[in-house]
Short mmCIF file of C-alpha atoms and ligand atoms in Angstrom, two decimals:
data_model
loop_
_atom_site.label_atom_id
_atom_site.label_comp_id
_atom_site.label_asym_id
_atom_site.label_seq_id
_atom_site.Cartn_x
_atom_site.Cartn_y
_atom_site.Cartn_z
CA MET A 1 -31.54 -32.91 17.91
CA SER A 2 -34.45 -31.22 15.68
CA ASP A 3 -35.70 -32.21 12.18
CA PRO A 4 -34.07 -30.82 9.15
CA ARG A 5 -35.43 -27.11 7.58
CA ARG A 6 -36.41 -28.03 3.72
CA THR A 7 -36.38 -25.15 1.43
CA LYS A 8 -36.34 -24.42 -2.13
CA VAL A 9 -33.17 -21.54 -1.35
CA LEU A 10 -31.21 -21.47 1.66
CA ILE A 11 -29.73 -17.96 2.11
CA ILE A 12 -26.55 -18.15 4.20
CA GLY A 13 -25.31 -14.41 5.33
CA SER A 14 -27.04 -11.14 6.72
CA GLY A 15 -25.14 -8.09 4.99
CA PRO A 16 -27.13 -6.24 2.26
CA ALA A 17 -26.36 -9.21 -0.20
CA GLY A 18 -28.26 -11.50 2.02
CA TYR A 19 -31.27 -9.64 2.76
CA THR A 20 -31.76 -8.62 -0.97
CA ALA A 21 -32.11 -12.69 -2.40
CA GLY A 22 -34.30 -12.44 1.11
CA VAL A 23 -36.65 -10.18 -0.83
CA TYR A 24 -35.84 -11.01 -4.72
CA ALA A 25 -36.54 -15.06 -3.46
CA SER A 26 -39.08 -14.48 -1.28
CA ARG A 27 -41.39 -12.67 -3.88
CA ALA A 28 -40.54 -15.34 -6.64
CA MET A 29 -42.45 -18.00 -4.27
CA LEU A 30 -39.55 -19.43 -3.20
CA ASN A 31 -39.83 -19.57 0.24
CA PRO A 32 -36.80 -19.15 1.18
CA ILE A 33 -34.63 -19.15 4.53
CA LEU A 34 -32.52 -17.47 5.33
CA VAL A 35 -29.51 -18.01 8.32
CA GLN A 36 -28.10 -15.02 9.20
CA GLY A 37 -23.98 -15.99 10.84
CA ILE A 38 -22.48 -14.72 13.99
CA GLU A 39 -22.40 -10.56 12.69
CA PRO A 40 -26.72 -10.11 11.50
CA GLY A 41 -26.65 -7.16 9.58
CA GLY A 42 -23.34 -7.56 8.46
CA GLN A 43 -20.59 -4.84 8.20
CA LEU A 44 -22.89 -1.97 8.22
CA THR A 45 -23.42 -2.53 11.14
CA THR A 46 -20.31 -1.91 12.45
CA THR A 47 -19.79 1.90 11.23
CA THR A 48 -22.00 4.94 11.66
CA GLU A 49 -22.72 6.66 8.44
CA VAL A 50 -23.67 5.82 5.32
CA GLU A 51 -24.59 8.96 2.57
CA ASN A 52 -24.09 6.08 -0.09
CA TRP A 53 -26.85 3.88 0.27
CA PRO A 54 -29.63 5.65 -2.57
CA GLY A 55 -32.40 7.23 -1.31
CA ASP A 56 -30.98 8.06 1.94
CA THR A 57 -28.74 11.25 1.70
CA GLU A 58 -27.42 10.27 5.34
CA VAL A 59 -28.53 6.16 7.43
CA GLN A 60 -27.38 5.36 10.56
CA GLY A 61 -25.34 1.52 9.08
CA PRO A 62 -27.35 -0.44 11.88
CA ASP A 63 -30.74 0.77 11.23
CA LEU A 64 -30.20 -0.10 7.57
CA MET A 65 -29.83 -3.24 8.06
CA VAL A 66 -33.00 -3.61 10.80
CA ARG A 67 -34.72 -2.04 7.84
CA MET A 68 -33.44 -4.29 5.17
CA GLU A 69 -34.29 -7.38 7.76
CA ALA A 70 -37.65 -6.38 8.06
CA HIS A 71 -38.16 -6.08 4.66
CA ALA A 72 -37.21 -8.83 3.76
CA LYS A 73 -39.12 -10.92 6.30
CA ALA A 74 -42.32 -8.93 4.93
CA MET A 75 -41.70 -9.89 1.79
CA GLY A 76 -41.68 -13.14 3.28
CA CYS A 77 -38.21 -14.53 3.95
CA GLU A 78 -37.83 -16.52 7.56
CA ILE A 79 -35.27 -15.38 9.09
CA ILE A 80 -32.73 -17.64 11.41
CA GLY A 81 -30.34 -16.70 14.24
CA ASP A 82 -28.00 -19.79 13.57
CA ILE A 83 -24.42 -20.14 11.20
CA ILE A 84 -23.90 -22.71 8.92
CA THR A 85 -21.03 -25.02 9.78
CA SER A 86 -20.29 -27.37 6.92
CA ILE A 87 -21.79 -27.66 3.28
CA ASP A 88 -22.43 -31.05 1.18
CA PHE A 89 -21.55 -29.70 -2.41
CA SER A 90 -21.72 -33.30 -3.91
CA LYS A 91 -25.58 -33.81 -4.63
CA ARG A 92 -28.49 -32.25 -4.27
CA PRO A 93 -30.41 -31.45 -2.45
CA PHE A 94 -27.28 -29.67 -0.49
CA VAL A 95 -26.95 -30.59 2.92
CA CYS A 96 -26.39 -27.93 5.72
CA GLN A 97 -24.94 -28.44 9.19
CA SER A 98 -25.44 -25.16 11.77
CA ASP A 99 -24.50 -24.23 14.84
CA SER A 100 -27.88 -25.24 16.35
CA GLY A 101 -27.44 -28.46 15.44
CA THR A 102 -30.41 -28.01 12.76
CA GLU A 103 -29.12 -29.76 9.61
CA TYR A 104 -30.61 -27.57 6.68
CA VAL A 105 -31.69 -29.01 3.38
CA ALA A 106 -31.84 -27.10 0.26
CA ASP A 107 -32.26 -27.35 -3.63
CA ALA A 108 -30.26 -24.20 -3.95
CA ILE A 109 -28.09 -22.50 -1.89
CA ILE A 110 -27.20 -18.54 -2.20
CA LEU A 111 -24.08 -18.01 -0.43
CA ALA A 112 -23.56 -14.39 1.16
CA THR A 113 -21.08 -14.56 3.85
CA GLY A 114 -19.23 -11.38 2.44
CA ALA A 115 -15.54 -10.44 3.81
CA ARG A 116 -13.85 -8.75 6.32
CA ALA A 117 -10.93 -5.79 6.71
CA LYS A 118 -7.98 -7.29 7.84
CA TRP A 119 -6.89 -4.50 10.88
CA LEU A 120 -3.96 -4.16 12.34
CA GLY A 121 -5.52 -5.68 15.27
CA LEU A 122 -4.39 -2.59 18.10
CA PRO A 123 -6.53 -1.30 20.89
CA SER A 124 -6.58 2.37 19.39
CA GLU A 125 -7.33 1.23 16.62
CA GLU A 126 -10.43 -0.96 18.07
CA LYS A 127 -11.50 2.27 19.44
CA PHE A 128 -10.98 4.95 16.65
CA LYS A 129 -13.32 2.28 14.27
CA GLY A 130 -16.23 4.42 13.31
CA PHE A 131 -14.55 8.09 14.99
CA GLY A 132 -11.37 8.79 13.08
CA VAL A 133 -10.33 4.78 12.18
CA SER A 134 -11.81 3.21 8.47
CA ALA A 135 -11.14 0.67 6.35
CA CYS A 136 -12.60 1.99 3.23
CA ALA A 137 -11.77 5.14 1.41
CA THR A 138 -15.06 4.91 -0.17
CA CYS A 139 -17.47 4.96 2.00
CA ASP A 140 -15.64 7.62 4.33
CA GLY A 141 -12.84 9.22 2.01
CA PHE A 142 -15.76 12.61 1.83
CA PHE A 143 -15.39 13.23 5.76
CA TYR A 144 -12.19 13.99 5.51
CA ARG A 145 -12.54 17.16 2.94
CA GLY A 146 -9.59 19.63 3.14
CA GLN A 147 -8.37 17.28 6.41
CA GLU A 148 -4.75 16.24 6.62
CA ILE A 149 -5.00 12.31 6.96
CA ALA A 150 -2.93 8.30 6.89
CA VAL A 151 -2.83 5.48 4.91
CA ILE A 152 -1.07 2.39 5.88
CA GLY A 153 -0.71 -0.19 3.69
CA GLY A 154 2.21 -0.78 1.23
CA GLY A 155 -0.03 -2.89 -0.89
CA ASN A 156 -2.85 -2.39 -4.57
CA THR A 157 -5.72 -1.55 -1.72
CA ALA A 158 -3.02 1.83 0.08
CA VAL A 159 -2.21 2.94 -2.77
CA GLU A 160 -5.70 2.83 -4.22
CA GLU A 161 -6.90 4.17 -0.70
CA ALA A 162 -3.96 7.07 -0.63
CA LEU A 163 -4.71 7.98 -4.77
CA PHE A 164 -8.56 7.89 -3.98
CA LEU A 165 -8.46 10.15 -0.98
CA THR A 166 -6.52 12.51 -2.24
CA ASN A 167 -9.85 13.70 -3.75
CA PHE A 168 -10.87 14.49 -0.35
CA ALA A 169 -8.02 14.99 1.69
CA SER A 170 -5.28 17.53 1.54
CA LYS A 171 -2.79 15.67 2.53
CA VAL A 172 -2.33 11.57 2.62
CA THR A 173 0.68 10.29 4.21
CA LEU A 174 1.68 7.37 3.22
CA ILE A 175 2.67 4.51 6.15
CA HIS A 176 4.53 1.42 5.25
CA ARG A 177 6.97 -0.53 7.17
CA ARG A 178 9.65 -0.83 4.55
CA ASP A 179 10.99 1.19 1.59
CA GLU A 180 9.36 -0.27 -1.52
CA LEU A 181 5.82 -0.62 -1.97
CA ARG A 182 4.78 -4.72 -3.01
CA ALA A 183 1.61 -2.79 -5.21
CA GLU A 184 2.12 -2.40 -8.95
CA LYS A 185 4.06 -0.13 -11.27
CA ILE A 186 1.63 1.78 -12.88
CA LEU A 187 0.42 2.09 -8.55
CA GLN A 188 3.28 3.56 -8.07
CA ASP A 189 4.11 5.66 -10.81
CA ARG A 190 0.51 7.93 -9.64
CA LEU A 191 1.28 7.35 -6.15
CA PHE A 192 4.48 8.82 -6.53
CA LYS A 193 3.68 11.81 -8.85
CA ASN A 194 0.48 12.86 -6.75
CA GLU A 195 2.16 16.24 -4.62
CA LYS A 196 -0.29 16.20 -2.01
CA ILE A 197 1.01 11.55 -1.21
CA GLU A 198 3.97 12.06 0.95
CA PRO A 199 5.08 8.06 1.59
CA LEU A 200 6.94 7.69 5.77
CA TRP A 201 8.84 4.83 4.95
CA PHE A 202 10.10 2.55 7.19
CA HIS A 203 7.76 3.13 9.71
CA GLU A 204 5.15 1.21 11.48
CA LEU A 205 1.51 2.86 13.46
CA ASP A 206 1.79 1.93 17.49
CA GLU A 207 -0.72 4.46 18.22
CA VAL A 208 -4.42 5.73 16.93
CA LEU A 209 -4.43 8.80 19.09
CA GLY A 210 -7.20 11.15 19.84
CA ASP A 211 -10.24 12.63 21.77
CA ASP A 212 -12.53 11.35 24.29
CA THR A 213 -15.19 13.98 23.79
CA PRO A 214 -16.53 13.48 21.11
CA LEU A 215 -14.32 10.90 20.14
CA GLY A 216 -12.10 11.04 17.22
CA VAL A 217 -9.17 10.51 16.06
CA THR A 218 -6.31 13.65 16.14
CA GLY A 219 -3.32 12.12 14.98
CA ILE A 220 -1.25 9.12 14.85
CA ARG A 221 2.35 7.93 16.71
CA VAL A 222 4.21 5.50 14.33
CA LYS A 223 7.53 3.73 15.43
CA HIS A 224 10.57 3.54 13.05
CA THR A 225 10.63 -0.21 12.20
CA ASP A 226 14.90 -0.50 13.20
CA THR A 227 15.56 2.06 15.75
CA GLY A 228 11.69 1.60 17.82
CA GLU A 229 12.08 5.77 18.22
CA THR A 230 8.42 6.87 18.07
CA ARG A 231 7.05 9.73 16.45
CA ASP A 232 3.63 12.04 16.61
CA ILE A 233 1.72 12.82 13.23
CA PRO A 234 -1.48 15.13 13.46
CA VAL A 235 -4.22 14.03 11.35
CA LYS A 236 -8.02 13.24 11.51
CA GLY A 237 -8.28 9.61 9.58
CA VAL A 238 -6.40 6.67 9.77
CA PHE A 239 -7.58 4.56 6.46
CA VAL A 240 -5.78 0.74 7.63
CA ALA A 241 -5.22 -0.35 4.19
CA ILE A 242 -3.10 -3.66 4.68
CA GLY A 243 -6.03 -6.01 2.72
CA HIS A 244 -9.52 -7.62 2.61
CA ALA A 245 -10.46 -11.16 3.09
CA PRO A 246 -13.77 -12.96 1.60
CA ALA A 247 -15.31 -15.25 5.02
CA ASN A 248 -14.83 -18.29 2.60
CA GLU A 249 -14.41 -20.88 5.27
CA LEU A 250 -16.91 -22.79 4.51
CA VAL A 251 -16.55 -23.35 0.32
CA LYS A 252 -12.51 -22.29 0.09
CA ASP A 253 -11.94 -26.67 -0.46
CA VAL A 254 -14.64 -26.90 -3.17
CA LEU A 255 -15.52 -23.55 -4.63
CA GLU A 256 -13.16 -22.05 -7.73
CA THR A 257 -11.58 -18.79 -5.92
CA HIS A 258 -8.94 -16.37 -6.69
CA MET A 259 -8.07 -12.84 -5.56
CA GLY A 260 -6.86 -14.10 -2.33
CA GLY A 261 -9.92 -16.17 -2.31
CA TYR A 262 -12.54 -14.44 -3.18
CA VAL A 263 -15.46 -17.11 -4.57
CA VAL A 264 -15.05 -17.07 -8.59
CA THR A 265 -18.37 -16.85 -10.12
CA LYS A 266 -19.18 -16.77 -13.66
CA PRO A 267 -18.85 -13.77 -16.05
CA ASP A 268 -22.00 -11.14 -15.84
CA SER A 269 -23.86 -13.68 -13.16
CA THR A 270 -23.30 -15.44 -9.85
CA GLU A 271 -23.19 -19.17 -10.86
CA THR A 272 -20.35 -20.69 -8.94
CA SER A 273 -18.95 -23.96 -9.85
CA VAL A 274 -21.34 -25.93 -8.48
CA PRO A 275 -24.77 -25.81 -9.91
CA GLY A 276 -27.47 -24.51 -8.11
CA VAL A 277 -24.78 -22.83 -5.75
CA PHE A 278 -25.13 -18.66 -6.41
CA ALA A 279 -22.61 -16.52 -4.64
CA ALA A 280 -22.76 -12.70 -3.84
CA GLY A 281 -21.50 -9.86 -2.36
CA ASP A 282 -18.36 -8.84 -1.26
CA LEU A 283 -17.51 -12.64 -1.06
CA THR A 284 -16.47 -12.49 -4.42
CA ASP A 285 -15.77 -8.77 -4.84
CA HIS A 286 -12.26 -7.90 -4.88
CA LYS A 287 -13.27 -4.75 -6.65
CA TYR A 288 -16.11 -2.39 -5.31
CA ARG A 289 -17.09 -4.21 -2.04
CA GLN A 290 -19.54 -1.38 -1.34
CA ALA A 291 -23.16 -1.98 0.48
CA VAL A 292 -25.09 -1.28 -2.67
CA THR A 293 -23.30 -3.49 -5.29
CA SER A 294 -23.82 -6.39 -3.19
CA ALA A 295 -27.39 -6.27 -2.94
CA GLY A 296 -27.84 -6.09 -6.95
CA MET A 297 -25.76 -9.18 -6.96
CA GLY A 298 -28.58 -10.35 -4.04
CA CYS A 299 -30.59 -9.52 -6.56
CA MET A 300 -28.98 -11.92 -9.20
CA ALA A 301 -28.37 -14.40 -7.18
CA ALA A 302 -31.99 -14.85 -6.35
CA LEU A 303 -33.99 -14.96 -9.91
CA GLU A 304 -31.12 -17.08 -11.38
CA ALA A 305 -31.44 -19.44 -8.23
CA GLU A 306 -35.91 -18.73 -9.29
CA ARG A 307 -34.34 -19.89 -12.84
CA PHE A 308 -32.34 -23.00 -12.06
CA LEU A 309 -34.91 -24.69 -9.73
CA ALA A 310 -37.67 -23.60 -12.64
CA GLU A 311 -35.19 -25.25 -15.11
CA ALA A 312 -34.42 -28.48 -12.96
CA ASP A 313 -37.40 -29.50 -11.89
C1 FAD B 1 -16.71 -0.13 8.80
C2 FAD B 1 -16.93 0.05 7.82
C3 FAD B 1 -18.24 1.30 6.74
C4 FAD B 1 -18.88 0.66 5.86
N1 FAD B 1 -19.32 1.75 5.63
C5 FAD B 1 -19.55 1.40 3.99
C6 FAD B 1 -20.63 2.62 3.15
O1 FAD B 1 -20.66 4.00 3.57
N2 FAD B 1 -20.76 2.26 1.68
C7 FAD B 1 -20.84 1.16 1.49
O2 FAD B 1 -21.67 1.07 0.90
N3 FAD B 1 -19.89 0.40 1.54
C8 FAD B 1 -20.06 0.68 3.46
N4 FAD B 1 -19.61 -0.21 3.42
C9 FAD B 1 -18.67 -2.08 2.74
C10 FAD B 1 -20.07 -2.57 3.00
O3 FAD B 1 -20.34 -3.20 4.61
C11 FAD B 1 -19.91 -4.35 2.81
O4 FAD B 1 -19.62 -3.56 0.75
C12 FAD B 1 -21.50 -4.64 2.29
O5 FAD B 1 -22.25 -5.36 3.98
C13 FAD B 1 -20.92 -6.26 2.24
O6 FAD B 1 -22.68 -6.86 1.98
P1 FAD B 1 -22.09 -8.45 2.44
O7 FAD B 1 -24.49 -9.09 2.00
O8 FAD B 1 -21.32 -9.43 1.00
O9 FAD B 1 -22.20 -9.27 3.08
P2 FAD B 1 -21.43 -9.01 4.48
O10 FAD B 1 -22.11 -7.24 4.95
O11 FAD B 1 -20.38 -9.17 4.84
O12 FAD B 1 -22.06 -9.98 6.09
C14 FAD B 1 -21.87 -11.11 5.84
C15 FAD B 1 -22.33 -11.95 6.41
O13 FAD B 1 -22.53 -13.08 6.28
C16 FAD B 1 -22.47 -13.82 7.94
N5 FAD B 1 -21.95 -14.83 7.86
C17 FAD B 1 -20.77 -15.48 7.57
N6 FAD B 1 -20.58 -16.60 7.49
C18 FAD B 1 -21.79 -17.03 8.02
C19 FAD B 1 -21.63 -18.11 8.25
N7 FAD B 1 -21.16 -19.39 8.10
N8 FAD B 1 -23.50 -19.05 8.50
C20 FAD B 1 -24.71 -18.20 8.13
N9 FAD B 1 -23.51 -16.95 8.29
C21 FAD B 1 -22.53 -16.10 7.33
C22 FAD B 1 -21.96 -12.71 8.58
O14 FAD B 1 -22.93 -13.19 9.85
C23 FAD B 1 -23.21 -11.42 8.11
O15 FAD B 1 -24.42 -11.10 8.04
C24 FAD B 1 -18.56 -0.58 5.13
C25 FAD B 1 -17.70 -2.07 5.87
C26 FAD B 1 -17.27 -1.26 6.55
C27 FAD B 1 -16.26 -1.83 7.69
#
């Protein structure tokens, strides 16, 4: 086993929150170590065009994350390809075990492990992800101006996404397995009043239909949940809106969570229920889930870690 790695600040996660924390913590001379996890660069590496990152009218998600990594590195952040497997929160410094067998010992920790959209698991959904299949209306709705699209789901996420998408789409078909929605009543009222949205009850997505060259969605095949009968609906985009799951495996038994597992932070802060442990990005954010908000929280976490360490010393 290698020697333990000692650091003032350990940043766990390499999405916009983690890399931004890396930039700020490095500039505060905290010599941070950032552990990248299984998905270096985070969720944006799984998409193509990003059009809402300030300063870039359009940028490819993977390119943006390569630049963020280079930025953090240039400021002095040590970036390590490893996965944290457990954290001992019982005393400071915190001791973290990792997949490589290296032990990381840190005076403060910034958790930036992100979240995952839940997917249905269909092969055709996987094939067209980023090419007509999305799980983020805020990110991708703009690409469907004047087009017909489908939203899959019946909870708050689905209804919110469907309502938001009517700003762009000419028609939104909401596909739901039952004949009533789980979403809050106020959202349901808005949905039923919106003439652009047509619910299709007792149906589930069977297959995403599309072309190979260029890769793109042309429709969906839906199946009746009772009869099994299928039918095809022409759409240009499919938004899978069955919820998100924060990547909270490391902390869910220790830190306070809410809204389905998101880590609770103090108001206007990234402080968690354990002093010296800060959380940033989608791991804490059930509301906005954007790169820019995650980066903002990464900045806050690094500044707060700096203050915490200055007061603790
Ligand atoms: C397909 C898609 C398209 C999107 N498009 C846009 C867009 O256009 N604009 C926009 O603003 N947002 C977009 N988003 C949302 C955006 O990607 C997220 O809001 C943002 O990436 C969240 O950043 P984060 O730093 O919190 O975490 P993530 O990007 O989720 O990164 C989490 C990081 O934590 C690491 N990690 C997890 N567990 C461990 C562990 N145990 N040890 C070490 N590391 C760990 C992972 O490897 C990963 O690097 C999109 C998301 C998706 C999925």
